XYZ file of C-alpha atoms in Angstrom:
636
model
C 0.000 0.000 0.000
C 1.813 3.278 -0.702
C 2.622 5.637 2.174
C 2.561 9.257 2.344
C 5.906 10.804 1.124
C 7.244 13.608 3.614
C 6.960 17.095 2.683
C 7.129 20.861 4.045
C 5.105 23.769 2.871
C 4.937 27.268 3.620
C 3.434 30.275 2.238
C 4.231 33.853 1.072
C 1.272 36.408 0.712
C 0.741 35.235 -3.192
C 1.573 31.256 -3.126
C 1.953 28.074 -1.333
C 5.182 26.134 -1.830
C 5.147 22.546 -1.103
C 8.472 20.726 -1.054
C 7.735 16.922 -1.287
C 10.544 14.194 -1.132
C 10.429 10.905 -2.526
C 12.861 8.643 -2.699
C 13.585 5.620 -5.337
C 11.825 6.880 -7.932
C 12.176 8.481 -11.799
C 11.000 11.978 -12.461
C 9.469 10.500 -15.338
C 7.121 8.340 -13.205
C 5.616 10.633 -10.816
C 2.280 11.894 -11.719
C 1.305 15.659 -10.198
C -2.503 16.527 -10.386
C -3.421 20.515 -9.626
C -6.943 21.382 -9.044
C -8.394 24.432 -7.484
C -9.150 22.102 -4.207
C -7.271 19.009 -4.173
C -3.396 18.439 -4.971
C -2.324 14.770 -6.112
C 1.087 13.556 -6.114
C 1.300 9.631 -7.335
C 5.026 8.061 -7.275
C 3.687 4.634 -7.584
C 3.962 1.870 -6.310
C 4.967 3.534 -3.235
C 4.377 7.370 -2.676
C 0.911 8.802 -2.720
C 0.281 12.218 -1.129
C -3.732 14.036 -1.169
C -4.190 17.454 -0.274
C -7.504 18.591 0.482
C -6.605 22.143 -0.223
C -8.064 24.346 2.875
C -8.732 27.434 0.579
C -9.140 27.560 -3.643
C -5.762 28.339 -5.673
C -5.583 29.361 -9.587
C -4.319 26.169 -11.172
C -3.271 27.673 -14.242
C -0.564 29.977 -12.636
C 0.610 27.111 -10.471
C 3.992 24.820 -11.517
C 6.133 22.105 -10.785
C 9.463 21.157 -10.886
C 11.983 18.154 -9.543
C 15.488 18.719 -8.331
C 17.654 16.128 -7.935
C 17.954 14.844 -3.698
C 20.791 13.118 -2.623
C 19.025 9.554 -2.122
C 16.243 10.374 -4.406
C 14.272 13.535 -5.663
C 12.951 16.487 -4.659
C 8.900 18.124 -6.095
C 8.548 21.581 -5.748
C 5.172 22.786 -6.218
C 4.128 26.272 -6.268
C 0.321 26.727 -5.263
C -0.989 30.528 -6.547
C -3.703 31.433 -4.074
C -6.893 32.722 -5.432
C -7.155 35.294 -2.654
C -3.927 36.942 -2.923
C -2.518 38.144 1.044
C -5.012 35.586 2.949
C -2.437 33.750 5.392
C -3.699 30.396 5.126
C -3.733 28.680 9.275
C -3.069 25.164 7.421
C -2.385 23.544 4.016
C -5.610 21.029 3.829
C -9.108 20.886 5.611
C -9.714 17.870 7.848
C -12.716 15.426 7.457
C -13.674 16.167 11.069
C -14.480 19.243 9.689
C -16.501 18.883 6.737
C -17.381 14.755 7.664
C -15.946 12.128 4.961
C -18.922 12.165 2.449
C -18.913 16.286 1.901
C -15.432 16.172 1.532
C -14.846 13.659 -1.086
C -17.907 15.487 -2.672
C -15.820 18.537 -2.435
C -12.607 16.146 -3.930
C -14.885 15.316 -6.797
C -16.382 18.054 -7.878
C -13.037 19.738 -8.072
C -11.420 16.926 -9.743
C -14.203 17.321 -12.222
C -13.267 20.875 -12.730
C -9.921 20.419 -13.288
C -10.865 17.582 -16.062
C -13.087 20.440 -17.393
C -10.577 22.644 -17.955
C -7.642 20.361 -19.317
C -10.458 19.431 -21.762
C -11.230 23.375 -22.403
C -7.243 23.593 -22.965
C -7.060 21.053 -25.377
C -9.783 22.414 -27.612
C -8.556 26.007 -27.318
C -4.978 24.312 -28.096
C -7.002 22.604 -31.751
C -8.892 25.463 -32.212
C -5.474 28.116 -32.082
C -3.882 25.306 -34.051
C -6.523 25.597 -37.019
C -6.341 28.973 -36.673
C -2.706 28.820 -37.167
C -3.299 27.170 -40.187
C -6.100 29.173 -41.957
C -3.864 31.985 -41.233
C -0.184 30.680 -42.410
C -2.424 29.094 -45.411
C -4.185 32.851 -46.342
C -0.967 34.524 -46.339
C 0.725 31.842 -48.874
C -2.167 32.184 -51.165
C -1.502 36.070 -51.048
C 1.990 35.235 -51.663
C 1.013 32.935 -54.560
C -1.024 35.906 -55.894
C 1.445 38.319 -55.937
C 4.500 36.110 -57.789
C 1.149 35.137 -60.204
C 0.477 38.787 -60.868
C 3.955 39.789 -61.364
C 4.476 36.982 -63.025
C 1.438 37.947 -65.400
C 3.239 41.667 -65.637
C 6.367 40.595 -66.850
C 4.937 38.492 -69.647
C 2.587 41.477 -70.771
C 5.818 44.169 -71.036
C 7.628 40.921 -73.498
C 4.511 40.912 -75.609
C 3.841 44.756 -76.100
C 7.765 45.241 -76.300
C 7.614 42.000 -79.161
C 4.179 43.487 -80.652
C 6.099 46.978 -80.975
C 9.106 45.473 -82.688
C 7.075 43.547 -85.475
C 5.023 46.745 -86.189
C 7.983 49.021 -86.871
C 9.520 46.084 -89.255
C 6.536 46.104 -90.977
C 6.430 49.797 -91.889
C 10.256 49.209 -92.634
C 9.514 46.842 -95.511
C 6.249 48.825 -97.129
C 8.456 52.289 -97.474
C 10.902 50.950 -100.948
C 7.806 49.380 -102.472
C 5.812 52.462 -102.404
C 9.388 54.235 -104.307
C 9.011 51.540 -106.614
C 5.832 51.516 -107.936
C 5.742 55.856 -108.510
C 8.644 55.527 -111.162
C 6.814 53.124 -113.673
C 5.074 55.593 -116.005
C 2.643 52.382 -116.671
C 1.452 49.602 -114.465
C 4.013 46.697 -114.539
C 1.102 43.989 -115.798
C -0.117 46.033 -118.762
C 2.153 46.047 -121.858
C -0.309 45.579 -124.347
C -2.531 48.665 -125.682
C -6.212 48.172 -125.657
C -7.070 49.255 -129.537
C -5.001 49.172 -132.918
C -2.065 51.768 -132.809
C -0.414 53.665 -135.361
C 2.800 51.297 -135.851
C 0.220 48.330 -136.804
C -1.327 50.270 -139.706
C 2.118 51.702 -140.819
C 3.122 48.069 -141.106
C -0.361 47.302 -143.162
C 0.865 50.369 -145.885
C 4.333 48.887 -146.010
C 2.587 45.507 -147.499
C 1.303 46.893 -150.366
C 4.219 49.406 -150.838
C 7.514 48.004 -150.379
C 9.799 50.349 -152.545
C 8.548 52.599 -150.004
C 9.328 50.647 -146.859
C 12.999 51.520 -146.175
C 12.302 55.558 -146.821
C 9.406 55.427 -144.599
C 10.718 53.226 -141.607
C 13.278 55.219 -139.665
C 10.583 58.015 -139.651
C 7.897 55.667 -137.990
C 7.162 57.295 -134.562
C 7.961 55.617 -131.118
C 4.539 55.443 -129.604
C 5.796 52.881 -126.837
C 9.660 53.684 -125.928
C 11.427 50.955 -124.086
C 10.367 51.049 -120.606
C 13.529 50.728 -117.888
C 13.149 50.043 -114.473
C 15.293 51.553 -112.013
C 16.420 49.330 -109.272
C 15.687 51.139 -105.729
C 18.707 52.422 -104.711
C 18.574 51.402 -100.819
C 18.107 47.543 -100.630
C 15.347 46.137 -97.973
C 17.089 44.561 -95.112
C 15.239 42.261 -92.842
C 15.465 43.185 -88.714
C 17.521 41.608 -86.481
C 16.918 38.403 -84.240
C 15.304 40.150 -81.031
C 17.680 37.274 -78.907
C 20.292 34.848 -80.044
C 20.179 32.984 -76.707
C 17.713 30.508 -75.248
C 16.302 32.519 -72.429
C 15.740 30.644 -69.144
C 12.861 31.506 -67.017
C 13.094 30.897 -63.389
C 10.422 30.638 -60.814
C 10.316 30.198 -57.454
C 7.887 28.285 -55.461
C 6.591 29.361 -52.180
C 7.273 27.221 -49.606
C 5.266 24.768 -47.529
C 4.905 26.647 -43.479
C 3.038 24.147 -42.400
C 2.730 20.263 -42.296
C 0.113 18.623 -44.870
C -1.975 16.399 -43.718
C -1.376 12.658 -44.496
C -2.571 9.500 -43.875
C -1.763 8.163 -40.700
C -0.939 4.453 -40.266
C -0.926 2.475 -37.452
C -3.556 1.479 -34.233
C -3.243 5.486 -33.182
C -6.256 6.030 -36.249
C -8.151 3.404 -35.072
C -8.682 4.038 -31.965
C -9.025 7.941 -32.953
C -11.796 7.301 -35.028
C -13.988 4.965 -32.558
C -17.251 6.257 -31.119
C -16.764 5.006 -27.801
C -15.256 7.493 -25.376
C -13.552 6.467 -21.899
C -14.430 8.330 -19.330
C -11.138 9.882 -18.563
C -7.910 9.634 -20.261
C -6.321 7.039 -18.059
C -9.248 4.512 -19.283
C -7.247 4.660 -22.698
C -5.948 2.179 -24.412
C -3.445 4.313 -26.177
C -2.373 6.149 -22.794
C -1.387 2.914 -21.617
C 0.456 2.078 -25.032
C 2.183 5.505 -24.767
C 3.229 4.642 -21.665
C 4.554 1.387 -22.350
C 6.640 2.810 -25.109
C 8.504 4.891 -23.036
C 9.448 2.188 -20.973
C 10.587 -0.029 -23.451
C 12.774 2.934 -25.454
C 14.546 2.914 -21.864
C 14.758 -0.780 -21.594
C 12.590 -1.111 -18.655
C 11.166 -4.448 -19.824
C 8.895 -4.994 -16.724
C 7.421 -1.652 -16.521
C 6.620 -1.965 -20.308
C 5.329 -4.957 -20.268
C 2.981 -4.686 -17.056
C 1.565 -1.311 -19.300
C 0.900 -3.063 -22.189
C -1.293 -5.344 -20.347
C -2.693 -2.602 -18.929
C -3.796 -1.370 -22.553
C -4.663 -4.902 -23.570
C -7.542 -4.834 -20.902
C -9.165 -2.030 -22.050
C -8.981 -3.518 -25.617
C -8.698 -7.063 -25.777
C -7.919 -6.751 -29.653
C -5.270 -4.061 -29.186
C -3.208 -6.195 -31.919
C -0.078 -4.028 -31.758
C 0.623 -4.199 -27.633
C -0.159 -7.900 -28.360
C 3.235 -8.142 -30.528
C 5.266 -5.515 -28.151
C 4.537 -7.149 -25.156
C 5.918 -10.210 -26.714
C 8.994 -8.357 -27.342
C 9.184 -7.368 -23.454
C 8.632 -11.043 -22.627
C 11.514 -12.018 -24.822
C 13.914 -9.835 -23.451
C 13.485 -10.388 -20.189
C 13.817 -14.366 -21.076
C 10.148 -15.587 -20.228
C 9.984 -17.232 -23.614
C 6.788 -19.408 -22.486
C 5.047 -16.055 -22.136
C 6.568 -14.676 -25.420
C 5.894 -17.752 -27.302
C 1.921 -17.514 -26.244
C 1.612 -13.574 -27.049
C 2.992 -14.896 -31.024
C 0.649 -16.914 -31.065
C -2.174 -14.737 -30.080
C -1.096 -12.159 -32.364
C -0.382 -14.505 -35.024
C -4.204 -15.541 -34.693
C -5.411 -12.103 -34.257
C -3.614 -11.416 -37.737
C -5.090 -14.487 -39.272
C -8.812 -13.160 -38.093
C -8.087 -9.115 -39.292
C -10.153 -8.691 -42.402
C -8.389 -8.221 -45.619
C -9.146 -4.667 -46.092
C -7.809 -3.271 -43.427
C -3.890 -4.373 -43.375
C -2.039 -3.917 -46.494
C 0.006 -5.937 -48.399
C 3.296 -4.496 -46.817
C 2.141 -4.397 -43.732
C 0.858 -7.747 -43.292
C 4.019 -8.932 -44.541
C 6.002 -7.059 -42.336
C 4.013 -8.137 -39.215
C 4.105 -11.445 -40.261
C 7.827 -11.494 -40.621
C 8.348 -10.014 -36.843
C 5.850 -12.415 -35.211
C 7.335 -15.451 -36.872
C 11.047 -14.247 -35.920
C 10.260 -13.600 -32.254
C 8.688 -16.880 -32.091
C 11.042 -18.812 -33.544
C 13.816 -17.137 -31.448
C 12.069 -17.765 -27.907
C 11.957 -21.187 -28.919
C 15.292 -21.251 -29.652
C 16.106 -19.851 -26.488
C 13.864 -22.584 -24.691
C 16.114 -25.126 -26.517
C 13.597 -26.342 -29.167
C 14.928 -26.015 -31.979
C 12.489 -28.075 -34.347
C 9.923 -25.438 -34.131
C 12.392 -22.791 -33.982
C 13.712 -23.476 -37.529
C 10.143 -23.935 -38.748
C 9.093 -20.187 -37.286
C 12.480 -18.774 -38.874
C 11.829 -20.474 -42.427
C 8.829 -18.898 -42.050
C 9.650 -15.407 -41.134
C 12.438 -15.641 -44.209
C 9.210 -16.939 -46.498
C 7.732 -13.462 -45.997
C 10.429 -11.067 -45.237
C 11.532 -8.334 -47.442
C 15.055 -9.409 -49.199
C 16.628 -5.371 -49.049
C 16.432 -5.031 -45.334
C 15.804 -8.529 -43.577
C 19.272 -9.852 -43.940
C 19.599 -10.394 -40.267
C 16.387 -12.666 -40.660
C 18.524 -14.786 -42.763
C 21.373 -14.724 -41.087
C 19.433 -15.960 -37.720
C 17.991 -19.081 -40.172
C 21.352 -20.237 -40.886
C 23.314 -20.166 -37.636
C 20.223 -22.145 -36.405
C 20.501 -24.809 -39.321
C 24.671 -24.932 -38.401
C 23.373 -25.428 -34.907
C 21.188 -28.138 -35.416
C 23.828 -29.913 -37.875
C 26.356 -29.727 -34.825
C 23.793 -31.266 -32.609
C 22.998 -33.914 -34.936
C 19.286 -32.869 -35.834
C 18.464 -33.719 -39.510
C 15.966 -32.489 -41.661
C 13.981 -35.739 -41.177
C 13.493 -34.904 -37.544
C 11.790 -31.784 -38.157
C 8.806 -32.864 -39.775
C 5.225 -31.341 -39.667
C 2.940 -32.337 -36.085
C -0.119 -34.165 -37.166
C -2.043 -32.453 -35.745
C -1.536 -29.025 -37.061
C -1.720 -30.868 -40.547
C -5.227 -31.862 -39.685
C -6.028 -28.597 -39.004
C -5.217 -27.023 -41.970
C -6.987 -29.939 -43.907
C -10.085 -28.972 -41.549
C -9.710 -25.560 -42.877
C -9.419 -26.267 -46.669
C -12.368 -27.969 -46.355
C -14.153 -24.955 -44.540
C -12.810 -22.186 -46.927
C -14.129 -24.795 -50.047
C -17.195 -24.912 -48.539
C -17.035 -28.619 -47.278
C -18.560 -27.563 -43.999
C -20.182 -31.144 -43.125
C -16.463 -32.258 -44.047
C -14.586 -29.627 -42.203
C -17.227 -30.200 -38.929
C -16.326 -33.973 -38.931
C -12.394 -33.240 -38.968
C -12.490 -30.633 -36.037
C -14.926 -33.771 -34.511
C -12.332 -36.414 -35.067
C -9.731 -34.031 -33.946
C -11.929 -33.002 -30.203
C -12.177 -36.628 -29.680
C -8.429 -36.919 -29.553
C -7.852 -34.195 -27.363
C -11.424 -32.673 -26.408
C -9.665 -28.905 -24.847
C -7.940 -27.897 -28.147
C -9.683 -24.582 -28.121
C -8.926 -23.202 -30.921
C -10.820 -26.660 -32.838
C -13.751 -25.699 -30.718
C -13.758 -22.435 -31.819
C -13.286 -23.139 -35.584
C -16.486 -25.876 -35.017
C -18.752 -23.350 -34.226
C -18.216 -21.502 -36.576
C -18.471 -24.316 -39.072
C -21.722 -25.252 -37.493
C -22.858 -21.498 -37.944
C -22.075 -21.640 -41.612
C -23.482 -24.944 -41.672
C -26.813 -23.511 -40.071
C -26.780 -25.581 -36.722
C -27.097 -22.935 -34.261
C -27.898 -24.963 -31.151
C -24.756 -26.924 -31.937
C -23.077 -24.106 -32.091
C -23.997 -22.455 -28.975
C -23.334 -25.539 -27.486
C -19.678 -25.452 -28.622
C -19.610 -21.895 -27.169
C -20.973 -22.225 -24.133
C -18.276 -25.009 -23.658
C -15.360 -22.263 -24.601
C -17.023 -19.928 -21.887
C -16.977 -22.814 -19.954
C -13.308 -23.252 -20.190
C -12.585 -19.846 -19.723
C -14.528 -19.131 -16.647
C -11.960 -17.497 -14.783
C -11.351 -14.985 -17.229
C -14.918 -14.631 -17.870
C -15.262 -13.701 -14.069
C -12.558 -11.310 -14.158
C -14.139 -9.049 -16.471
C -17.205 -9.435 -14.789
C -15.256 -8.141 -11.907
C -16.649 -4.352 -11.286
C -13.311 -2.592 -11.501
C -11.354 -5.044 -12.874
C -10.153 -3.437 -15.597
C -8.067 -1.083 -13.103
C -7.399 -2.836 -10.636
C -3.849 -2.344 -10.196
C -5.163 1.611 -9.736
C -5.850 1.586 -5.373
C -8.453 3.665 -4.183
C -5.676 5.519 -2.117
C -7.597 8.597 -2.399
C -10.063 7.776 0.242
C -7.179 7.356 3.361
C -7.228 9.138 5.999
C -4.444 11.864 6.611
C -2.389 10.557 9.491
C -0.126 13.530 10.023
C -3.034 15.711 10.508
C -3.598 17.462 13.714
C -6.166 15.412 16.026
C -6.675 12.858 13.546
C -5.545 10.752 16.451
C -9.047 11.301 18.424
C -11.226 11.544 14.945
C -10.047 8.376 14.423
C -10.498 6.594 17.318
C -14.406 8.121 17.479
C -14.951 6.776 14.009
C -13.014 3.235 14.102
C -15.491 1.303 15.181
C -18.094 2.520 12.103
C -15.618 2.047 9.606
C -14.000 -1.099 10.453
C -16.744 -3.246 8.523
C -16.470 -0.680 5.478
C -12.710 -1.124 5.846
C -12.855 -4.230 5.451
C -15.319 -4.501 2.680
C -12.724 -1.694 0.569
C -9.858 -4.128 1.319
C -11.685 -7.183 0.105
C -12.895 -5.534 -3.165
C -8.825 -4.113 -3.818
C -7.917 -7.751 -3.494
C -10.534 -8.969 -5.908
C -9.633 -6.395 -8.421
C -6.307 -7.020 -8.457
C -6.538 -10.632 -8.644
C -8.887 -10.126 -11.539
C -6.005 -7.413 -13.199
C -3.729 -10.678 -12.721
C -5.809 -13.005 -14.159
C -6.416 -10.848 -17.350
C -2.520 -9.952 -18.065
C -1.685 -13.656 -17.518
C -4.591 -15.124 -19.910
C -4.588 -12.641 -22.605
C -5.212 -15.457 -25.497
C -8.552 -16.557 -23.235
C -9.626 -13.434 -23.646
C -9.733 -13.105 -27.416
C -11.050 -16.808 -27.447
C -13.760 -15.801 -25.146
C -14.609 -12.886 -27.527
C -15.102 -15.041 -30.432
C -17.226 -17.146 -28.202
C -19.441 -14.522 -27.045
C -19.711 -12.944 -30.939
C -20.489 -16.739 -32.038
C -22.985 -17.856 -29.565
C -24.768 -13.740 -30.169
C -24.862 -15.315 -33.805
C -26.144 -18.412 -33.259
C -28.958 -17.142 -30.945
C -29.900 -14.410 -33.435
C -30.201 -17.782 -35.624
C -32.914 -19.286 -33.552
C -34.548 -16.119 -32.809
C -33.553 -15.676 -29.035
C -32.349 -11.645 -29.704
C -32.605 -10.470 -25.592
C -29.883 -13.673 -24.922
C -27.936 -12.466 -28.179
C -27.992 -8.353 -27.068
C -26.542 -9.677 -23.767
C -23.864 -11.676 -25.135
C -22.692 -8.595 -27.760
C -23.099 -6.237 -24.574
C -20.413 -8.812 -23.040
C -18.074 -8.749 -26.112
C -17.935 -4.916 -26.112
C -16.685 -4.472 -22.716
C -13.795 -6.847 -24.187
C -12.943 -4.397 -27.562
C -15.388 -1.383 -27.102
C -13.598 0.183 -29.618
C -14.618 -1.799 -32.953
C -17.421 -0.002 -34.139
C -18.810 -2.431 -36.283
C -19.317 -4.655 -33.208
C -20.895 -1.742 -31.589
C -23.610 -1.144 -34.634
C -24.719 -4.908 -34.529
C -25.270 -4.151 -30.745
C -27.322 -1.422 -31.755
C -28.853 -2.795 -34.497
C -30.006 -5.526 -32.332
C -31.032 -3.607 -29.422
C -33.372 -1.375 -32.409
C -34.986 -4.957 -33.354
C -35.622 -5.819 -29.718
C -37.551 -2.927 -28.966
C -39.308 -2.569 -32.619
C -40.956 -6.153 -31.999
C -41.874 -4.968 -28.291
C -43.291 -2.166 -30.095
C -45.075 -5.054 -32.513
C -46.409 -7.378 -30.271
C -47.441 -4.576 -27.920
C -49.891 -3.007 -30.305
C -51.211 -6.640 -31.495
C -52.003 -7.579 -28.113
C -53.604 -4.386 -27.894
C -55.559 -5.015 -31.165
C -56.474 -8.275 -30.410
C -57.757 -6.553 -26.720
C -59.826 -4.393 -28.443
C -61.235 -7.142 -31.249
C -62.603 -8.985 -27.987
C -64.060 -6.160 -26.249
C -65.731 -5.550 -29.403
């Protein structure tokens, strides 16, 4: 049970300073709540300090900060009162004063208030963040604008200055054609008169007198004199090239100010996206996760590993702490335990629907699961399924980066040559041959054949689960839905104690104490409020100590049996289908309500709860106005 860490306080006329040692612990693990009323300080597992604040203090001008002790660590807080110069006569109120119930009323509702405004904080935090972004995205679009305009400038001056150019080379080449054509006395296409001319009829008269001819023809008048046309003295040149060069625009793009939004990848989306909503942020499945990663980035392999299974309570299909935890487990050489959390996740992958894993991912998961399997058995000194797990992790892995994959394949093979093991000795188990016959059959369709190899195989060894669990749902395919919920109630059967632990109210945080609700010992006269009150509370003690004991043991029970916790998930999805088969939909809503508190956060699990709970109370709705009808038909 954690004790109460020793501190000092004292006060100026603005604030409160607390001083709080603790001793053995991280600065990284030490939790510090502020509210208005009530100051938290959790070192756990074995510091917890509550303040019951005796007036109110502003817990956004109040702070933190650690230094470092010489056996351990010192937590300054700095309270800002509310009512600045009011001397405080102590640091908390005592429950004699305000009697247990009004004060953890008081706790509450101030506990409440400081949830309220964290939650105010992060929407104002989203809210300046999209403003941010409107903003920074406005003023590149008026940056874009601009370059565009001037842009749009530049190319108008080229054309006018081009437009201007080809205009005055055009008046340059129609000036020496106009000189041209003024100093031909006649138009250059007409050298033919229109009518008969005088050297035609002179030429008729020398016909029929030609002693007369050479007397008469040096006299004959020139009516068309030889036309000469003057070349222009100034030959037309053509204008230069405007540029010889190729010209090179450049332009410059504005730059990106703010991250683009991409798709995200990963369990972070998933849970992001999920209608259900914890009640407080601790209740998360991804705090824990966050958490856990920490731990493990600092090689605290226990701490890591109890947070995962902390997460994988509050989801019990929480896939990716499924494969880290095995990774914890590995390194801190509990291969049994690392070996079972493969498997689970190995199954968990097998049952994920197609659509949402990808082809690289799937590949890549499978390759990591396979690996750490096959190396915790390798560790455990069993080499035959060892090899098997490696040649399957090299099957899928991706040949540019998982060389060390291969690597790990071969020393094993050298190692099981040295030791004599041939290849004939590692041959496939029966068993898991049957299986996958049992399956081939149920993915042809075969389902009478696939339910009498999962029958042969449960009459060999009757508590192979996971042949249970693939026979009912054969038999539901099959449409044999008593059979079926026969088969499940066995699985529930088998997992009983897991069953109860999540029936367990509180069980889900059970390694959480309700430390809250202890007295302050070092409080003045606590002595004699105490000894007045010990004899009521002894019975209520007791109760409160009974119920930590159960939660815990339930906490235990659900991080040791995590794979009886997905089987009992299928089982309680199964037997809500095979009910919903024969028409029993209350017994059905009950089982779905039982699967949910498993994974609350798959929503499609959560709309076939709904779903059924709207058909429950639409046929209420049904036979209530029949019986009504019929009523009224016999009255009449």
């Amino acid at each position: 049970m954690p004790v109460k860490p020793q501190f000092t306080w004292e006060q100026t006329g603005e604030d409160v300073l607390l001083n709080i040692t603790i001793k053995g612990c991280k600065k990284d693990a030490v939790d510090v709540l502020i509210a208005d009323l009530f100051v938290k300080v959790n070192a756990p597992p074995q510091y917890l300090l509550a303040l019951d604040l005796l007036h109110e203090i502003d817990p956004s001008k109040s702070s933190q900060y650690f230094t470092d002790a010489q056996d351990g660590i010192i937590l300054h807080v700095k309270l800002h009162k509310m009512e600045g110069g009011r001397v405080w006569d102590a640091l908390s109120v005592h429950q004699s004063s305000l009697g247990k119930q009004a004060l953890l009323q008081r706790r509450q509702e101030s506990m409440q208030r400081a949830e309220q405004r964290y939650r105010a904080q992060l929407d104002a935090r989203v809210t300046q963040r999209e403003t941010e972004k409107r903003r920074m995205l406005e003023a590149q679009w008026e940056v874009e604008k601009a370059q565009r305009a001037q842009i749009e400038q530049r190319v108008k001056e080229e054309k006018d200055a081009a437009e201007t150019e080809l205009y005055a080379w055009e008046d340059g080449c129609a000036t020496p054609a106009a000189d041209t054509a003024s100093a031909s006395p006649l138009p250059l296409g007409n050298n033919q008169p229109a009518g008969p001319s005088q050297y035609s009829a002179d030429v008729s008269a020398a016909d029929t007198a030609p002693t007369a001819t050479s007397s008469l023809s040096p006299s004959l008048p020139q009516a068309f004199p030889p036309v000469k046309l003057a070349a222009s003295s100034s030959a037309a040149t053509l204008p230069a090239i405007r540029q010889a060069d190729t010209v090179n625009v450049t332009i410059e793009f504005t730059p990106k100010t703010f991250a683009m939004p991409t798709r995200s990848h990963g369990d972070e989306e998933y849970y992001r996206q999920s209608r259900y909503k914890p009640v407080s942020i601790e209740d998360t499945p991804m705090f824990w996760k966050e958490r856990a990663d920490k731990c493990y980035r600092t090689q605290q392999w226990k701490a890591a590993a109890n947070a995962y299974s902390e997460s994988i309570k509050r989801d019990g299909a929480f896939l990716t702490c499924v494969m880290n935890r095995s990774a914890c487990y590995l390194q801190m050489a509990d291969y049994k335990r690392a070996i079972e959390d493969c498997s689970l996740a190995l199954t968990m992958l097998a049952n994920t629907p197609a659509s949402e894993v990808t082809q690289e991912r799937y590949r890549g998961l499978m390759t990591k699961l396979h690996a750490r399997r096959g190396a915790a058995y390798c560790w455990a000194d069993d080499l035959k399924s060892g090899v098997a797990d490696m040649r399957m992790a090299a099957a899928y892995r991706d040949p540019t980066c998982d060389d060390n994959v291969a690597a790990d394949l071969a020393m094993i093979e050298a190692q099981m040559r040295v030791r004599g093991i041939t290849e004939d000795d590692v041959r496939a188990d029966p068993l898991s041959t049957r299986m996958q016959e049992a399956a081939a059959q149920y993915y042809h369709g075969s389902y009478e054949g696939a339910e009498a190899t999962y029958n042969a195989i449960l009459k060999e060894q009757p508590f192979h689960m996971k042949a249970q669990g693939n026979l009912a749902a054969t038999l539901l395919r099959a449409g044999k839905f008593t059979q079926a919920l026969e088969v499940c109630d066995g699985i529930v059967q088998f997992c009983s104690e897991v069953a109860s632990a999540l029936e367990q109210p509180g069980g889900l945080t059970g390694d959480q104490l309700d430390s809250d609700d202890e007295e302050d010992e070092d409080e003045p006269g606590w002595a004699t409020s105490n000894t007045e009150s010990a004899a009521a509370e002894n019975e209520g003690a007791s109760n409160r100590d009974t119920l930590v004991r159960q939660r815990r043991a339930a906490a235990k029970k659900l991080s040791e049996q995590s794979g009886h916790v997905y089987m009992l998930l299928k089982a309680y999805v199964r037997s809500a289908a095979a009910l919903c088969g024969v028409k029993e939909y209350h017994k059905a809503h009950g089982y779905l309500e039982r699967a949910l508190r498993i994974t609350p956060y798959d929503n499609d699990l959560r709309d076939d709860c709904n779903r059924l709970a709207e058909k429950i109370r639409m046929d209420r709705l049904i036979a209530a106005s029949a019986g009504a009808a019929r009523a009224q038909k016999a009255a009449a």
